[in-house]
Every structure is written in structure tokens, then in C-alpha cells.
Tab-separated table of C-alpha atoms in Angstrom:
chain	number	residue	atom	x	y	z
A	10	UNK	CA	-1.922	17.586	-14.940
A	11	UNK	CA	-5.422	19.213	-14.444
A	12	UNK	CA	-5.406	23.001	-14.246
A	13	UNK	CA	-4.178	24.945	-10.431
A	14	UNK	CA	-6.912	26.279	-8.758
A	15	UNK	CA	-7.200	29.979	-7.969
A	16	UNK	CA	-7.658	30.785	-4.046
A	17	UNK	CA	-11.088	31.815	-4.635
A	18	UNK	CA	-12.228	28.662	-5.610
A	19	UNK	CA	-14.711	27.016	-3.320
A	20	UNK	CA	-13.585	24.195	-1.543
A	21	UNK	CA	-15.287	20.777	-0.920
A	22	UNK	CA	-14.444	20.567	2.475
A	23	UNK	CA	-17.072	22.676	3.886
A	24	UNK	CA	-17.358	24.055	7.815
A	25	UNK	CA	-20.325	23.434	10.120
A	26	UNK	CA	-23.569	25.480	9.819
A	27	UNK	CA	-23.105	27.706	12.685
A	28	UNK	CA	-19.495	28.798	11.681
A	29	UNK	CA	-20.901	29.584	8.209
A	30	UNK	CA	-23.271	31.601	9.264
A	31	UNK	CA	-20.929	33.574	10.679
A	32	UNK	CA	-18.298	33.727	8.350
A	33	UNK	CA	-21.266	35.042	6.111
A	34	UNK	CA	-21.389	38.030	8.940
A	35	UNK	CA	-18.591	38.829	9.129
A	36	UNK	CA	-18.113	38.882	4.977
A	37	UNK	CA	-21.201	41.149	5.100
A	38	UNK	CA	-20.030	43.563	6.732
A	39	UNK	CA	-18.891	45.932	3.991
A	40	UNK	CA	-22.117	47.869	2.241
A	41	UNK	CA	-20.983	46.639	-1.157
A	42	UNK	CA	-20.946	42.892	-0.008
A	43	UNK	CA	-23.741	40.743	-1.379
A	44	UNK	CA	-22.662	37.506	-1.518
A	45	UNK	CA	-24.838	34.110	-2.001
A	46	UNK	CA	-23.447	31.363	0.084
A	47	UNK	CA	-21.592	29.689	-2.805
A	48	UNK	CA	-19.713	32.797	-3.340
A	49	UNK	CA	-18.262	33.476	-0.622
A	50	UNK	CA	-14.258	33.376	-0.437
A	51	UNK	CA	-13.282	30.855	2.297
A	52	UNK	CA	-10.120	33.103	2.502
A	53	UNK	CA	-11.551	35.055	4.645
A	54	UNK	CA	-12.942	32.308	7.305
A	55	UNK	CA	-11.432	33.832	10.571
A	56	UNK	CA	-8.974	31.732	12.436
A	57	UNK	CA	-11.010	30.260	15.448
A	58	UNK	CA	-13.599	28.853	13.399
A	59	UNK	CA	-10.811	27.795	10.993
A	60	UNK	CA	-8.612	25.837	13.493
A	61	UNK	CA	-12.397	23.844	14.973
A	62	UNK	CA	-12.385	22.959	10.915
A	63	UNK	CA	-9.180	21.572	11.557
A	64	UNK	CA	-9.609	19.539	14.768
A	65	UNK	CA	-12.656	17.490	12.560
A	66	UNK	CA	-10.880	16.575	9.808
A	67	UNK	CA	-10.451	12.888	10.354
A	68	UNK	CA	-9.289	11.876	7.163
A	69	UNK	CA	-5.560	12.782	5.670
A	70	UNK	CA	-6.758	13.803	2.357
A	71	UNK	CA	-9.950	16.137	3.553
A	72	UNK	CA	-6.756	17.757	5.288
A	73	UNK	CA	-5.066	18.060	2.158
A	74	UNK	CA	-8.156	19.422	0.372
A	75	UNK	CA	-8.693	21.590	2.973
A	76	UNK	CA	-5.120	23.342	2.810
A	77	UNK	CA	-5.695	23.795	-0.847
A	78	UNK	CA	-8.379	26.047	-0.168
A	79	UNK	CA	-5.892	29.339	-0.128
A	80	UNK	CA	-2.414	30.249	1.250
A	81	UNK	CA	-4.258	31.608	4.932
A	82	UNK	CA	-6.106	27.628	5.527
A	83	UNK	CA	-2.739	26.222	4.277
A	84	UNK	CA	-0.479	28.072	6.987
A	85	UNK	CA	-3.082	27.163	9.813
A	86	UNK	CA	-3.765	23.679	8.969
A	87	UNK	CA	-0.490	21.171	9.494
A	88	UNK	CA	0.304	18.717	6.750
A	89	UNK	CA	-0.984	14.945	7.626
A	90	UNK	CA	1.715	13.355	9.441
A	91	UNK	CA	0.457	10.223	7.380
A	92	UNK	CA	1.448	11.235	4.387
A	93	UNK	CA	5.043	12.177	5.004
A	94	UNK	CA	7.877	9.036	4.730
A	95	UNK	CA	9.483	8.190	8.140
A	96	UNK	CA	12.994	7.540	7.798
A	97	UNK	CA	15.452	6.308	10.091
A	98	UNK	CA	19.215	5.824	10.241
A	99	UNK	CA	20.243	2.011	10.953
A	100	UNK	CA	23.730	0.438	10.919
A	101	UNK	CA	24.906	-2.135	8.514
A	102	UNK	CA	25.824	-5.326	9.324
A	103	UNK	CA	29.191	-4.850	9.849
A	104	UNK	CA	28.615	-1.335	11.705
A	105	UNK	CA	30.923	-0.010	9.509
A	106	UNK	CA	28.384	2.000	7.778
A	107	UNK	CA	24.702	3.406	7.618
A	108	UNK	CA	21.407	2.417	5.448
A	109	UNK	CA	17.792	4.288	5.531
A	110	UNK	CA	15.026	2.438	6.909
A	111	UNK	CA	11.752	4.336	5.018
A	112	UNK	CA	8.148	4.008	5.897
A	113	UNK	CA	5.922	4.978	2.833
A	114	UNK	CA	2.081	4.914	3.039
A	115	UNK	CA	0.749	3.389	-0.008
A	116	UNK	CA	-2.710	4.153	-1.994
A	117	UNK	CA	-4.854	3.115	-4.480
A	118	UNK	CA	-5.432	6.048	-6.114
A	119	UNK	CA	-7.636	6.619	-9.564
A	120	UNK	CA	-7.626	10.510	-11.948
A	121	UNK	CA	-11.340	11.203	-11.903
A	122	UNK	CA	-10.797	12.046	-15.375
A	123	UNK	CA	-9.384	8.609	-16.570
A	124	UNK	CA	-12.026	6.369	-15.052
A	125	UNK	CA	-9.946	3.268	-16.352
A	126	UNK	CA	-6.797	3.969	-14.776
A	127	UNK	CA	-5.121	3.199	-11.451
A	128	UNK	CA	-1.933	3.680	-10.043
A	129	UNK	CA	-0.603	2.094	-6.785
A	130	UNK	CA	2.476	3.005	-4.989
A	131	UNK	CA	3.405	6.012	-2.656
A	132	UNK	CA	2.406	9.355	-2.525
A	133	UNK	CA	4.770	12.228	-1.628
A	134	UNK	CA	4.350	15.327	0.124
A	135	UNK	CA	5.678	18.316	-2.777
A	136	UNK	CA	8.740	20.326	-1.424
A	137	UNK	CA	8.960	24.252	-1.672
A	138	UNK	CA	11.880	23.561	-3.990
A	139	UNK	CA	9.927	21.832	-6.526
A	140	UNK	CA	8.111	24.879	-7.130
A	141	UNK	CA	5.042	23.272	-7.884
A	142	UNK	CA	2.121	25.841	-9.304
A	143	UNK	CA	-0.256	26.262	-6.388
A	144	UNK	CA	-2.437	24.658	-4.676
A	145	UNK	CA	-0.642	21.177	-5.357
A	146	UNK	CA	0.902	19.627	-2.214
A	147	UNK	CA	0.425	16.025	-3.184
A	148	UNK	CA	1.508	14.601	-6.061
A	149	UNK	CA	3.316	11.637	-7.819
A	150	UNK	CA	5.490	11.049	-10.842
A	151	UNK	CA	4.650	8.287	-12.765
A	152	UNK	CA	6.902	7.148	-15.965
A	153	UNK	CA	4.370	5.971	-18.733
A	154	UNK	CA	5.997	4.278	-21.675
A	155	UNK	CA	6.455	6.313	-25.238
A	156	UNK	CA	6.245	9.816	-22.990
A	157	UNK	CA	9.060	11.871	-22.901
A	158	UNK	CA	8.579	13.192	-19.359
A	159	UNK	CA	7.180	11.795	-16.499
A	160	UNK	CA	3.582	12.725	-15.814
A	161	UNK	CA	3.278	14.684	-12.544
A	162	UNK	CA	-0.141	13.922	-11.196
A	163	UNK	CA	-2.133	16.403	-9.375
A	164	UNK	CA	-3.947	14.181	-6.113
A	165	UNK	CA	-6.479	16.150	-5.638
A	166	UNK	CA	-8.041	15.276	-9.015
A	167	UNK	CA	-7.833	11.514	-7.994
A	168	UNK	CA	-10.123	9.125	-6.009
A	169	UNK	CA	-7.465	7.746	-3.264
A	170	UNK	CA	-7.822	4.507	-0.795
A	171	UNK	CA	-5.546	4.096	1.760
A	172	UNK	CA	-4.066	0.927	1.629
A	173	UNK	CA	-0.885	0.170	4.663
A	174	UNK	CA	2.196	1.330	5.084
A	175	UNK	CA	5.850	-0.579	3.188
A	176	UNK	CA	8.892	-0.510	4.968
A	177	UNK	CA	12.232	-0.250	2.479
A	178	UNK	CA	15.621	0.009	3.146
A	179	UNK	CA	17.787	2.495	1.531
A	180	UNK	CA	21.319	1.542	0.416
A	181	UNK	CA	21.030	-2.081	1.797
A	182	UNK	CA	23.822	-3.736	-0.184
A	183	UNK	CA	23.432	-6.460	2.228
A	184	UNK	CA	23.949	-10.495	0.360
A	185	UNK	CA	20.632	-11.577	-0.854
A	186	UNK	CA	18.663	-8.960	0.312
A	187	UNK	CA	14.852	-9.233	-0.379
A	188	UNK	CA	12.617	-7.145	1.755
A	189	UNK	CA	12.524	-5.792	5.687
A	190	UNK	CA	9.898	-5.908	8.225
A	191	UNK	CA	9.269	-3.707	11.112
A	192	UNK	CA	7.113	-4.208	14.726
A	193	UNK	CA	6.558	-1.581	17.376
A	194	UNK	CA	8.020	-3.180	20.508
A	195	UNK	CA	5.230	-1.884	22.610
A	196	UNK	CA	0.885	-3.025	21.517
A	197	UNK	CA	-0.189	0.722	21.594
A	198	UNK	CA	2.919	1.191	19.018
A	199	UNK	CA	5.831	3.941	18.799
A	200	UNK	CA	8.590	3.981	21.307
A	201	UNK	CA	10.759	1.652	20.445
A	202	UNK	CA	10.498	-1.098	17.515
A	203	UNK	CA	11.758	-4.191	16.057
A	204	UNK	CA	13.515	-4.699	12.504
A	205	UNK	CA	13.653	-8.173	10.555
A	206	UNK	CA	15.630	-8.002	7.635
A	207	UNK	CA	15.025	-10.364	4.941
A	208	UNK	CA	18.637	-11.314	3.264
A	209	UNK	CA	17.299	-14.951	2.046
A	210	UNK	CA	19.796	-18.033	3.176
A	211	UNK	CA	19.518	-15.438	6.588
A	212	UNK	CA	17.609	-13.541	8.734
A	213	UNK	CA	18.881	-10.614	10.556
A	214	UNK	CA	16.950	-8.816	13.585
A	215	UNK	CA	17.635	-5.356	15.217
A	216	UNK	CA	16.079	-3.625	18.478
A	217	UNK	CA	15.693	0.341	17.921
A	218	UNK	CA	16.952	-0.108	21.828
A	219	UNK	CA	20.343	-1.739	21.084
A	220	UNK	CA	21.041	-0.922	17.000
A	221	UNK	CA	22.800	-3.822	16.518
A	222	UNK	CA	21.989	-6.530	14.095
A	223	UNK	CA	22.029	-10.369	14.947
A	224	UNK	CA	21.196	-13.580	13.154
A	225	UNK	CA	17.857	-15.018	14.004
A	226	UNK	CA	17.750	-18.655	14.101
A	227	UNK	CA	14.552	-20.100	12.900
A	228	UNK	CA	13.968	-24.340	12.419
A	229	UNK	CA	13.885	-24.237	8.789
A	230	UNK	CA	16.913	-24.940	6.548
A	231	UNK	CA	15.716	-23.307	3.404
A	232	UNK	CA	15.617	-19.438	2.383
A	233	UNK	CA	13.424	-17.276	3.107
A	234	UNK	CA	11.036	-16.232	0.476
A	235	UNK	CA	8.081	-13.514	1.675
A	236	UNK	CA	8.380	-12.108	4.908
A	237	UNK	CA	5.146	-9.828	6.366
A	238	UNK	CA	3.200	-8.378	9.573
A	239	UNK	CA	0.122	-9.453	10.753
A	240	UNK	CA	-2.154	-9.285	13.847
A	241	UNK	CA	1.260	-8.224	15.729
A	242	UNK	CA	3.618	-10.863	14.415
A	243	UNK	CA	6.271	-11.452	11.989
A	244	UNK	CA	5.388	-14.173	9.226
A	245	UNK	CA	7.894	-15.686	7.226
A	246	UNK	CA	7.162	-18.188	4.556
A	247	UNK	CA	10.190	-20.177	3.271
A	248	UNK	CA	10.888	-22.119	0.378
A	249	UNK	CA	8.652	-25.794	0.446
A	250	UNK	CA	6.515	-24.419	2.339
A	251	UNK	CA	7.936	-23.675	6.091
A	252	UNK	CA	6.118	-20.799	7.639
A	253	UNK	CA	6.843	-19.465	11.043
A	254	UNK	CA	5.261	-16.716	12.716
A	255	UNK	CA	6.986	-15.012	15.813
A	256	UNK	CA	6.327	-12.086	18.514
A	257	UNK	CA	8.799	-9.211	18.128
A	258	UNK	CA	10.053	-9.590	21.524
A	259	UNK	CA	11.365	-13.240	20.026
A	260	UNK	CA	10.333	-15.036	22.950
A	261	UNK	CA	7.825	-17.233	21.235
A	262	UNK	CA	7.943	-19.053	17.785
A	263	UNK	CA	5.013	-20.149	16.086
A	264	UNK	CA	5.378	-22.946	13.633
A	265	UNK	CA	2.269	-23.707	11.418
A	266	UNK	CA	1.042	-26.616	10.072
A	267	UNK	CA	3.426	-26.862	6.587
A	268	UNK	CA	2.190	-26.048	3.694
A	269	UNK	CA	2.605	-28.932	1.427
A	270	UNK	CA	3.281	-26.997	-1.998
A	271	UNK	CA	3.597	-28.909	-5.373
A	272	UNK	CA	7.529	-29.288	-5.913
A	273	UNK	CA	6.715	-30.357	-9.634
A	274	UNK	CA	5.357	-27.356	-10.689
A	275	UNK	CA	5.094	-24.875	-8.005
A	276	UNK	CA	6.635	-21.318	-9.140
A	277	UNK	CA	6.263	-18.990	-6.513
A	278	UNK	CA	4.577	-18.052	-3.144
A	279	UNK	CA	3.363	-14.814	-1.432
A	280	UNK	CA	1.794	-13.926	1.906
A	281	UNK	CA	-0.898	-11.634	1.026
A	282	UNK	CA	-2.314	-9.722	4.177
A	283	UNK	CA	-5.685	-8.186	4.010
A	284	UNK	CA	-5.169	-5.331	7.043
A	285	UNK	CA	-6.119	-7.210	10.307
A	286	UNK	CA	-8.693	-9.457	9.251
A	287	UNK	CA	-7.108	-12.509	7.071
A	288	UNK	CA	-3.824	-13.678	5.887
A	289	UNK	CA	-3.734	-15.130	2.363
A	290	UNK	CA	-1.511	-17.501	1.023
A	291	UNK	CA	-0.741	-17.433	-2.403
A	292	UNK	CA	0.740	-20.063	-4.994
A	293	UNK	CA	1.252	-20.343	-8.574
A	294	UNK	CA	1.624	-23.326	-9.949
A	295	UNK	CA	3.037	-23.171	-13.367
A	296	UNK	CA	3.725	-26.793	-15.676
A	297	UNK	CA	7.027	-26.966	-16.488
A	298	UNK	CA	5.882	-27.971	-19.977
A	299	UNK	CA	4.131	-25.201	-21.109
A	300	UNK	CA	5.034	-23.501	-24.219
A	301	UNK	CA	5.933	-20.221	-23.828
A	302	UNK	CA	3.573	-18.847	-26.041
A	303	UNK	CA	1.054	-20.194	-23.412
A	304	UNK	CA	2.571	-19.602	-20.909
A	305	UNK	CA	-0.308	-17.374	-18.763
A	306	UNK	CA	-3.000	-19.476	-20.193
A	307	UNK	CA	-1.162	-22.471	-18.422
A	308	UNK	CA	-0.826	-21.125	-15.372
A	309	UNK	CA	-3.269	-21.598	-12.058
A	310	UNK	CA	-3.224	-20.331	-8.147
A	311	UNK	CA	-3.703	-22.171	-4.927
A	312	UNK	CA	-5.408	-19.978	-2.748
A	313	UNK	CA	-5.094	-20.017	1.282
A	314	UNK	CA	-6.125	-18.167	4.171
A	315	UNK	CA	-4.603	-18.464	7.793
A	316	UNK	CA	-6.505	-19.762	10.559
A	317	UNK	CA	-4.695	-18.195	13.506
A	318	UNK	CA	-5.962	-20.813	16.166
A	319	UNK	CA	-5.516	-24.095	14.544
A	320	UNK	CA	-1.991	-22.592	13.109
A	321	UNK	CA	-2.882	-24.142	9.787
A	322	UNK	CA	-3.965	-23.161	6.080
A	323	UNK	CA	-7.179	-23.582	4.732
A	324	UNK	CA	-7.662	-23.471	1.085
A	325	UNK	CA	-10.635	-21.167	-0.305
A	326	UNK	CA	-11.969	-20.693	-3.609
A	327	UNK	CA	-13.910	-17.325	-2.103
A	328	UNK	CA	-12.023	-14.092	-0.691
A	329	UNK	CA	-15.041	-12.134	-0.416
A	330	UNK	CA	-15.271	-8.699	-2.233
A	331	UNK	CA	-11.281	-8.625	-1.970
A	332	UNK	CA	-8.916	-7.476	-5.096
A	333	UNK	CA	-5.542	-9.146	-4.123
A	334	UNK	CA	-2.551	-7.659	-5.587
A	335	UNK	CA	0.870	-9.234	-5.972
A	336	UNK	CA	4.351	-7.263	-7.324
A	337	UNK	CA	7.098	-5.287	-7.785
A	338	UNK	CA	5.713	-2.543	-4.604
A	339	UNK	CA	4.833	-5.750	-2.505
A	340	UNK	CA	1.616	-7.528	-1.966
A	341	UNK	CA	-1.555	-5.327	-0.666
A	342	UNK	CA	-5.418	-6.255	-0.861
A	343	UNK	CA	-8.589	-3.839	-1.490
A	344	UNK	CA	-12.253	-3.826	-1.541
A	345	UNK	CA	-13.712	-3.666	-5.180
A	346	UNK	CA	-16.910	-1.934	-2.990
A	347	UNK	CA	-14.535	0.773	-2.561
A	348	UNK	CA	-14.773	1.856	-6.358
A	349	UNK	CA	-17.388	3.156	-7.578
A	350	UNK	CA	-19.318	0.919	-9.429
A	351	UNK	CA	-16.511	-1.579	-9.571
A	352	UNK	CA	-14.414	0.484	-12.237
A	353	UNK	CA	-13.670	-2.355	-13.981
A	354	UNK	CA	-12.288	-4.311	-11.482
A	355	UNK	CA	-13.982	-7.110	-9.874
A	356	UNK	CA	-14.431	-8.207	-6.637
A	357	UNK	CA	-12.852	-12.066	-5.454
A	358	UNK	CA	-9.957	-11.936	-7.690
A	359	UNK	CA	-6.350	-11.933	-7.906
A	360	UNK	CA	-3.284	-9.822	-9.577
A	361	UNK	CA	0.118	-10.160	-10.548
A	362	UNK	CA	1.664	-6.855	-11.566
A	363	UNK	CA	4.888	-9.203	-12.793
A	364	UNK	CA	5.221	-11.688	-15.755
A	365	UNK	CA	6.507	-11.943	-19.318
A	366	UNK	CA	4.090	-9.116	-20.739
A	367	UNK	CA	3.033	-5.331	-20.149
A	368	UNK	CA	-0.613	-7.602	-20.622
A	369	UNK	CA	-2.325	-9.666	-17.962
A	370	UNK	CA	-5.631	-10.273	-17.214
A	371	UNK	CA	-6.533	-11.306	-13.161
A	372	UNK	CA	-7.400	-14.860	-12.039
A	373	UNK	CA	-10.547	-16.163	-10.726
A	374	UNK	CA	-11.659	-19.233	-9.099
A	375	UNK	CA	-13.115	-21.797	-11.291
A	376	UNK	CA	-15.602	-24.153	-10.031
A	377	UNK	CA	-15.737	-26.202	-13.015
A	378	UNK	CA	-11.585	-27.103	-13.556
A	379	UNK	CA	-11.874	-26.392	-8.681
A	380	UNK	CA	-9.053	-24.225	-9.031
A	381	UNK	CA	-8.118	-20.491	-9.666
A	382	UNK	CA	-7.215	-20.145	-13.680
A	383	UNK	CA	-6.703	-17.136	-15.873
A	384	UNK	CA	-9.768	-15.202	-16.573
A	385	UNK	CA	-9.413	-12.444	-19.897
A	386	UNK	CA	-12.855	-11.129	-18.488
A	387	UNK	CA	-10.805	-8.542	-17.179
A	388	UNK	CA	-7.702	-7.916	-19.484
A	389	UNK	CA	-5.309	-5.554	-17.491
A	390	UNK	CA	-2.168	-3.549	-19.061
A	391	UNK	CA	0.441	-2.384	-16.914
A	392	UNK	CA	1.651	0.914	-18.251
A	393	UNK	CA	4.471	1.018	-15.747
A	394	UNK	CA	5.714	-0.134	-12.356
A	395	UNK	CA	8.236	2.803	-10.972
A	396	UNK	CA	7.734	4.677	-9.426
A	397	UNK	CA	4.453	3.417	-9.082
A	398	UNK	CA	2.114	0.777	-10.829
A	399	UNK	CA	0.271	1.924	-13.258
A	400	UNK	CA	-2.397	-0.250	-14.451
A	401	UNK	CA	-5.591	0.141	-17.168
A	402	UNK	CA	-8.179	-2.169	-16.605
A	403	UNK	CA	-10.462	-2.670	-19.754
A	404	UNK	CA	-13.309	-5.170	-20.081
């Protein structure tokens, strides 16, 4: 963990000219005061121009930076609500009991000082009973193999990209319980909102409104294996490739053109959104006859992406400068522009943080074999995958 700052480090979240200038003033006005600009101690920024600093701070993590500045900037500046994890108490099934609905951002975040490295997962706001050396606030544990102790990682040493928010639910002992989905009831969001719990053979909806559970009926027979959001609907993709997407008021159902997926040897699917703009479809198609000792070298991907009016798939060979990522913490796509220069990853490719190795490499589309195949351009080792992912990218 890199080294606490002092509180009379500078900070990089600097305030306009004008209330510089007069923080410089104000600092001047004791005879023995001759200070350059870069010396100044930000401590002693007075409260009004402090709280304007405040009110143009857009971004959650120039907030955080800015309340590591000292103690005084700290008590005047609140904590990004988007950073903390929403909970909420729902019933069980049988309303006999209680589970935790949780709503955890999640980043792609990078230590400045391993330029390799990435982790992906949640980041946590640090308690006052953690007693964390100050100016930390933000932080996150991650478990790397042969270490003793997990390493607790000091945020504001990292590069972070927001990526969207997971929904998990706490305690759910429910039969065949995969994931949970949640809706706001209302466009402009909050107020009340809609639950869609994933148990597999069944899905179960809830209304904030009524906190009751019932069984939604959908037209396919077979279980349900991704379920997402997307554009303000609920998409679930079922085995054979059924995939339905619905409102979260219920009242309409959406069937799409199936997906006709290779029976002999498809493996899996995933729904892979990319924030509002496209909905991927993902499948890996594995032989059933491949040696294990081949086994990634064997395998391929059928790529699709949504087209919402037609209410079919199309299948692409080109997502653009998208990094698709598919695993344990759910599925989530980034911009490779976002890194600088590209950090080893690369743009239009694909990721599976699960498989029969701590070794992987991404997939890439092939014009030559006109499918997506295994490409060890990019060989990627996954150092860990709880609480976070924790990936090293080497080329």
C-alpha cells in the first residue's frame, strides 16, 4: 500500500483562479509568510471558497481526492453517494424471513505503480473502525495467491473507470438461485422499483410497493440462464436460445427472434451490455471432442449484438474499441481508449475471467477461420477473483 499522505501535501484537485488568489491573501497575511503558489497549505482554504470547490466536483473520485486533501476539506466535503452500497431489506419467498438486496458500483481500476495490473470488482467506502492511516477513504482488499494477507489497496494511487452498478442478494438460499435484477418503476428512476430474481427452472418478481414475491410466467419452458437490464427492460436469455425482454411494469413482453445456438457443441451463453448503447450476445462453442489438454485452443465465440427494432440478433465480427468481460462479478464492457496507451489490453476483444486455468489469453475475431478463436497475443493471468478480479495482462 503506497505511503499516507501528510495534510500538507498539495492536492491535485485544484480551485479556480480567483479563489486562489485569495486564499494566497489571506495566507499572506502574517509578516513571516512567503509562500510560492505550490506551497501553500490548502488547509487553510476558508470555507466559502471551499464549499464552491465542492459544488464543481462532478466526478466521484475528484471528490474523494479532494477530501484527502486534510481533515478541514474532509469534514466539509460529503462522501460520493456513488460510492457507498445501497442495501435494502426484502422478504423471502415464503415471508418467513429476510435477505439483503445490495447495489455495488463496480470499476476498472489500475495501481499507477503496476502498469500491468487490473482489478475489477467493487470499491468500498473505509469505516472509522477500520482505523485506516489517513488520508485513505477508499480502498479494496484483494486476496493474491502465495500472500499471507490480503493486500489493502490505497485508490487514490489507482487509475479508476466507472463501469455500472451489480445488484446481489444477501442470504438468498432460494432453489437454484443465479443472479437478481432490479428496474426503477418510474423513467426518471428512484421511488419505487422492480426486483426479478433469477432462481433458474423460475422466475420470481417483487414491487418495492407491495414486497411480495410472485412467479412470473414467461413462454419458454427451459431455465433461465443470464438475466440483465438494458435501455429500461429486463432481458432474459434461456437455455436454446429463448430470449425475452419485458417492461418492469410487466404489461408488455417482448419475444425476439430465437437465437438458433449450436446444441452439438454450444457451452454457454451471456448477455453482455455495453451501458446504453448495444447489447451483446455471447456464445462459446466448445467440441465435445477436444482433449483436455486443448481444451482453450479448441474453443471459439459467436458474437451478437441486439437490434432493438427488428427484435432480432445480428452476428458481428467488430465491437468497436470495446473490451468485453465475462465472469465470476458478472459481465461488464469498457473502452480500451480509456487506458492509456492501451495498457496491454486491446481494443475489439473478448474475456472470460472463468475456465480450467489461473491462464487465459482473450479472443479475437478471425477473418481467415470467420469466427472469434483464441488469440495468445494477449496472454492474461488471473491472480484472483474475490473479492475482486485481479488480472495481469502481459504481451
Amino acid at each position: 500500500m503506497a505511503e499516507p499522505a501528510t495534510e500538507k501535501e498539495t492536492s491535485s484537485v485544484m480551485p479556480d483562479s480567483f479563489l486562489l488568489s485569495d486564499s494566497v491573501s489571506k495566507l499572506s497575511l502574517s509578516p513571516s509568510a512567503k509562500m510560492t503558489t505550490n506551497e501553500i497549505t490548502w488547509s487553510l482554504l476558508p470555507e466559502k471558497p471551499l464549499n464552491i470547490i465542492s459544488e464543481k466536483l462532478d466526478d466521484c473520485f475528484d471528490v474523494v481526492h479532494a477530501r484527502s486533501v486534510c481533515t478541514s476539506w474532509r469534514s466539509i466535503i460529503p462522501f460520493p453517494s456513488y460510492l457507498s452500497h445501497q442495501r435494502y431489506s426484502l422478504p423471502t419467498l415464503d415471508n418467513k424471513g429476510s435477505w439483503t438486496l445490495e447495489k455495488i458500483p463496480l470499476f476498472l481500476f489500475r495501481p499507477r505503480a503496476l502498469a500491468a495490473d487490473y482489478f475489477l470488482g467493487g470499491i468500498g467506502r473505509d469505516e472509522p473502525e477500520e482505523e485506516l492511516p489517513y488520508p485513505n477513504q477508499c480502498s479494496v482488499k484483494v486476496e493474491i495467491p502465495g500472500s499471507s494477507d490480503p493486500r489493502l489497496m490505497n485508490m487514490l494511487d489507482c487509475q479508476i473507470f466507472p463501469l455500472r452498478h451489480q445488484y446481489r442478494m444477501i442470504g438468498c438460499n432460494a432453489e437454484g438461485y443465479r443472479c437478481v435484477a432490479v428496474l426503477p418503476l418510474n423513467k426518471e428512476g428512484g421511488g419505487d422499483f422492480v426486483v426479478l430474481l433469477n432462481c433458474s427452472s423460475v422466475l420470481m418478481v417483487l414491487r418495492s410497493n407491495e414486497m411480495r414475491w410472485r412467479r412470473f410466467q414467461t413462454l419458454s419452458v427451459h431455465p433461465c440462464d443470464d438475466l440483465v437490464t438494458f435501455r429500461g427492460r429486463f432481458y432474459a436469455l434461456f437455455r436454446y436460445g429463448d430470449v425475452f425482454g419485458f417492461d418492469p411494469h410487466f404489461l408488455e413482453l417482448y419475444p425476439l427472434v430465437r437465437f438458433e445456438l449450436d446444441r452439438k457443441c454450444g457451452w454457454s451463453t451471456s448477455l453482455v451490455p455495453s451501458g446504453d448503447d448495444e447489447l451483446f450476445l455471447v456464445e462459446l462453442i466448445c467440441s465435445h471432442n477436444a482433449d483436455v489438454l486443448d481444451f482453450m485452443s479448441q474453443l471459439k465465440l459467436r458474437v451478437c449484438r441486439l437490434d432493438v427494432e427488428a427484435g432480432q440478433w445480428v452476428v458481428v465480427k467488430d465491437i468497436g474499441d470495446r473490451v468485453l468481460v465475462i465472469g465470476d462479478l458478472g459481465n461488464v464492457s469498457f473502452s480500451a481508449k480509456e487506458l492509456p496507451d492501451g495498457c496491454g489490453v486491446s481494443a475489439n476483444s473478448i474475456l472470460f475471467t472463468y475456465g480450467p486455468s489461473n491462464v487465459t489469453c482473450s479472443y479475437k475475431y478471425d477473418d481467415d477461420l470467420n469466427c472469434w478463436r483464441y488469440s495468445r497475443e494477449d496472454l492474461v493471468t488471473i491472480l484472483g477473483t474475490s473479492p475482486v478480479v485481479a488480472l495481469r495482462v502481459e504481451r
